[in-house]
Amino acid sequence: MKRRKRKGFTLIEVVAVMAIIGILAVALVPRVSKYMNQAKKVKVLSQVRTVVTNAEMYNAKNNSPIPSDTLVSDFDAYIAADERVDFAKDTKMIESLKLSQCQAILNEERDFTIGGDGTISVATS
């Protein structure tokens, strides 16, 4: 009798490949999440810089400065109509922050954290 060659993988080979993939995943997931958190922080800093720069431009053009307790979501009322679209697009993550918090973050006076749901918490002291 002739033996037929079997095609496919044995159970041991499949388990070995799955174990290797599992080990790689365990090693890479923390690093990837760390890099994602750093990228979010960089994005927040960029948005904060946009807000503070626009506030300084507004204050330079007008005699009445923007109040420091103004929320970023309300900030576009102070921006010229032609700049509103770009400003609103660039500040989605920080719209719940106040102008004073943005200035403190930019001046490195306050640290901030980003929650799992994307909310930003600014340290109080």
PDB file of C-alpha atoms in Angstrom:
ATOM      1  CA  MET A   1       0.000   0.000   0.000  1.00  0.00           C
ATOM      2  CA  LYS A   2       1.103   3.452  -0.785  1.00  0.00           C
ATOM      3  CA  ARG A   3       0.940   6.102   1.900  1.00  0.00           C
ATOM      4  CA  ARG A   4      -0.610   9.382   1.035  1.00  0.00           C
ATOM      5  CA  LYS A   5       1.174  12.546   2.074  1.00  0.00           C
ATOM      6  CA  ARG A   6      -0.878  14.541   4.499  1.00  0.00           C
ATOM      7  CA  LYS A   7      -1.317  18.213   3.813  1.00  0.00           C
ATOM      8  CA  GLY A   8      -1.681  20.790   6.567  1.00  0.00           C
ATOM      9  CA  PHE A   9      -0.172  21.526   9.935  1.00  0.00           C
ATOM     10  CA  THR A  10      -0.071  19.375  13.002  1.00  0.00           C
ATOM     11  CA  LEU A  11      -1.649  20.524  16.219  1.00  0.00           C
ATOM     12  CA  ILE A  12       1.763  21.054  17.813  1.00  0.00           C
ATOM     13  CA  GLU A  13       2.869  23.355  14.988  1.00  0.00           C
ATOM     14  CA  VAL A  14      -0.298  25.447  15.285  1.00  0.00           C
ATOM     15  CA  VAL A  15       0.074  25.731  19.066  1.00  0.00           C
ATOM     16  CA  ALA A  16       3.735  26.754  18.701  1.00  0.00           C
ATOM     17  CA  VAL A  17       2.866  29.510  16.227  1.00  0.00           C
ATOM     18  CA  MET A  18       0.056  30.757  18.474  1.00  0.00           C
ATOM     19  CA  ALA A  19       2.425  30.816  21.461  1.00  0.00           C
ATOM     20  CA  ILE A  20       4.979  32.847  19.520  1.00  0.00           C
ATOM     21  CA  ILE A  21       2.297  35.321  18.396  1.00  0.00           C
ATOM     22  CA  GLY A  22       1.073  35.594  22.004  1.00  0.00           C
ATOM     23  CA  ILE A  23       4.571  36.317  23.321  1.00  0.00           C
ATOM     24  CA  LEU A  24       5.099  39.000  20.679  1.00  0.00           C
ATOM     25  CA  ALA A  25       1.734  40.584  21.484  1.00  0.00           C
ATOM     26  CA  VAL A  26       2.496  40.682  25.212  1.00  0.00           C
ATOM     27  CA  ALA A  27       5.813  42.385  24.491  1.00  0.00           C
ATOM     28  CA  LEU A  28       4.484  44.929  21.982  1.00  0.00           C
ATOM     29  CA  VAL A  29       1.102  46.044  23.371  1.00  0.00           C
ATOM     30  CA  PRO A  30       2.506  48.119  26.286  1.00  0.00           C
ATOM     31  CA  ARG A  31       4.979  49.848  23.994  1.00  0.00           C
ATOM     32  CA  VAL A  32       2.356  50.653  21.391  1.00  0.00           C
ATOM     33  CA  SER A  33      -0.045  52.051  24.003  1.00  0.00           C
ATOM     34  CA  LYS A  34       2.782  54.172  25.446  1.00  0.00           C
ATOM     35  CA  TYR A  35       3.515  55.624  22.015  1.00  0.00           C
ATOM     36  CA  MET A  36      -0.172  56.295  21.418  1.00  0.00           C
ATOM     37  CA  ASN A  37      -0.428  58.173  24.725  1.00  0.00           C
ATOM     38  CA  GLN A  38       2.654  60.232  23.849  1.00  0.00           C
ATOM     39  CA  ALA A  39       1.122  61.079  20.470  1.00  0.00           C
ATOM     40  CA  LYS A  40      -2.082  62.243  22.158  1.00  0.00           C
ATOM     41  CA  LYS A  41      -0.057  64.462  24.513  1.00  0.00           C
ATOM     42  CA  VAL A  42       1.764  66.003  21.556  1.00  0.00           C
ATOM     43  CA  LYS A  43      -1.586  66.645  19.866  1.00  0.00           C
ATOM     44  CA  VAL A  44      -2.936  68.327  23.011  1.00  0.00           C
ATOM     45  CA  LEU A  45       0.176  70.506  23.247  1.00  0.00           C
ATOM     46  CA  SER A  46      -0.253  71.497  19.608  1.00  0.00           C
ATOM     47  CA  GLN A  47      -3.888  72.422  20.192  1.00  0.00           C
ATOM     48  CA  VAL A  48      -3.002  74.365  23.349  1.00  0.00           C
ATOM     49  CA  ARG A  49      -0.353  76.259  21.409  1.00  0.00           C
ATOM     50  CA  THR A  50      -2.978  77.134  18.770  1.00  0.00           C
ATOM     51  CA  VAL A  51      -5.362  78.473  21.418  1.00  0.00           C
ATOM     52  CA  VAL A  52      -2.757  80.541  23.226  1.00  0.00           C
ATOM     53  CA  THR A  53      -1.375  81.944  19.962  1.00  0.00           C
ATOM     54  CA  ASN A  54      -4.853  82.936  18.780  1.00  0.00           C
ATOM     55  CA  ALA A  55      -5.575  84.545  22.152  1.00  0.00           C
ATOM     56  CA  GLU A  56      -2.361  86.542  21.969  1.00  0.00           C
ATOM     57  CA  MET A  57      -3.175  87.648  18.410  1.00  0.00           C
ATOM     58  CA  TYR A  58      -6.668  88.694  19.493  1.00  0.00           C
ATOM     59  CA  ASN A  59      -5.279  90.604  22.481  1.00  0.00           C
ATOM     60  CA  ALA A  60      -2.744  92.351  20.242  1.00  0.00           C
ATOM     61  CA  LYS A  61      -5.429  93.415  17.733  1.00  0.00           C
ATOM     62  CA  ASN A  62      -8.054  94.465  20.268  1.00  0.00           C
ATOM     63  CA  ASN A  63      -7.995  96.541  23.412  1.00  0.00           C
ATOM     64  CA  SER A  64     -10.091  94.081  25.444  1.00  0.00           C
ATOM     65  CA  PRO A  65      -8.283  90.807  26.268  1.00  0.00           C
ATOM     66  CA  ILE A  66     -10.048  87.464  26.274  1.00  0.00           C
ATOM     67  CA  PRO A  67     -11.033  86.514  29.852  1.00  0.00           C
ATOM     68  CA  SER A  68      -8.820  83.745  31.224  1.00  0.00           C
ATOM     69  CA  ASP A  69     -11.833  81.709  32.388  1.00  0.00           C
ATOM     70  CA  THR A  70     -13.174  81.411  28.811  1.00  0.00           C
ATOM     71  CA  LEU A  71     -13.644  77.806  27.684  1.00  0.00           C
ATOM     72  CA  VAL A  72     -11.930  76.784  24.469  1.00  0.00           C
ATOM     73  CA  SER A  73     -15.323  75.697  23.110  1.00  0.00           C
ATOM     74  CA  ASP A  74     -16.518  79.323  23.544  1.00  0.00           C
ATOM     75  CA  PHE A  75     -13.252  80.756  22.281  1.00  0.00           C
ATOM     76  CA  ASP A  76     -14.281  80.908  18.627  1.00  0.00           C
ATOM     77  CA  ALA A  77     -16.573  83.847  19.445  1.00  0.00           C
ATOM     78  CA  TYR A  78     -13.395  85.915  19.710  1.00  0.00           C
ATOM     79  CA  ILE A  79     -11.809  84.642  16.493  1.00  0.00           C
ATOM     80  CA  ALA A  80     -12.460  86.302  13.148  1.00  0.00           C
ATOM     81  CA  ALA A  81     -14.979  84.549  10.895  1.00  0.00           C
ATOM     82  CA  ASP A  82     -12.352  83.505   8.333  1.00  0.00           C
ATOM     83  CA  GLU A  83     -10.260  81.769  11.016  1.00  0.00           C
ATOM     84  CA  ARG A  84     -13.149  79.964  12.767  1.00  0.00           C
ATOM     85  CA  VAL A  85     -13.197  76.842  10.615  1.00  0.00           C
ATOM     86  CA  ASP A  86      -9.498  76.074  11.059  1.00  0.00           C
ATOM     87  CA  PHE A  87      -9.585  76.903  14.745  1.00  0.00           C
ATOM     88  CA  ALA A  88     -12.570  74.650  15.512  1.00  0.00           C
ATOM     89  CA  LYS A  89     -10.990  71.778  13.583  1.00  0.00           C
ATOM     90  CA  ASP A  90      -7.685  72.076  15.427  1.00  0.00           C
ATOM     91  CA  THR A  91      -8.999  72.213  19.003  1.00  0.00           C
ATOM     92  CA  LYS A  92     -11.474  69.324  19.374  1.00  0.00           C
ATOM     93  CA  MET A  93      -9.540  67.513  22.134  1.00  0.00           C
ATOM     94  CA  ILE A  94      -9.205  70.524  24.432  1.00  0.00           C
ATOM     95  CA  GLU A  95     -12.579  72.204  24.052  1.00  0.00           C
ATOM     96  CA  SER A  96     -13.401  71.627  27.746  1.00  0.00           C
ATOM     97  CA  LEU A  97     -10.293  73.485  28.995  1.00  0.00           C
ATOM     98  CA  LYS A  98     -10.138  77.144  30.006  1.00  0.00           C
ATOM     99  CA  LEU A  99      -7.738  79.634  28.471  1.00  0.00           C
ATOM    100  CA  SER A 100      -5.851  79.905  31.779  1.00  0.00           C
ATOM    101  CA  GLN A 101      -5.369  76.104  31.838  1.00  0.00           C
ATOM    102  CA  CYS A 102      -4.053  76.187  28.272  1.00  0.00           C
ATOM    103  CA  GLN A 103      -1.565  78.897  29.183  1.00  0.00           C
ATOM    104  CA  ALA A 104      -0.435  76.937  32.262  1.00  0.00           C
ATOM    105  CA  ILE A 105       0.055  73.762  30.186  1.00  0.00           C
ATOM    106  CA  LEU A 106       2.007  75.641  27.528  1.00  0.00           C
ATOM    107  CA  ASN A 107       4.233  77.331  30.118  1.00  0.00           C
ATOM    108  CA  GLU A 108       4.813  73.909  31.732  1.00  0.00           C
ATOM    109  CA  GLU A 109       3.327  75.145  35.008  1.00  0.00           C
ATOM    110  CA  ARG A 110       0.738  72.357  35.051  1.00  0.00           C
ATOM    111  CA  ASP A 111       0.833  68.731  34.018  1.00  0.00           C
ATOM    112  CA  PHE A 112      -2.098  66.989  32.385  1.00  0.00           C
ATOM    113  CA  THR A 113      -3.325  63.475  31.805  1.00  0.00           C
ATOM    114  CA  ILE A 114      -5.531  62.031  29.107  1.00  0.00           C
ATOM    115  CA  GLY A 115      -8.197  59.568  30.207  1.00  0.00           C
ATOM    116  CA  GLY A 116      -9.242  56.481  28.313  1.00  0.00           C
ATOM    117  CA  ASP A 117     -12.282  58.303  26.994  1.00  0.00           C
ATOM    118  CA  GLY A 118     -10.153  61.213  25.742  1.00  0.00           C
ATOM    119  CA  THR A 119     -10.936  63.634  28.572  1.00  0.00           C
ATOM    120  CA  ILE A 120      -8.110  65.854  29.705  1.00  0.00           C
ATOM    121  CA  SER A 121      -7.438  66.407  33.391  1.00  0.00           C
ATOM    122  CA  VAL A 122      -5.171  69.276  34.387  1.00  0.00           C
ATOM    123  CA  ALA A 123      -3.275  69.027  37.670  1.00  0.00           C
ATOM    124  CA  THR A 124      -4.457  71.618  40.181  1.00  0.00           C
ATOM    125  CA  SER A 125      -1.089  72.442  41.680  1.00  0.00           C
TER     126      SER A 125
END
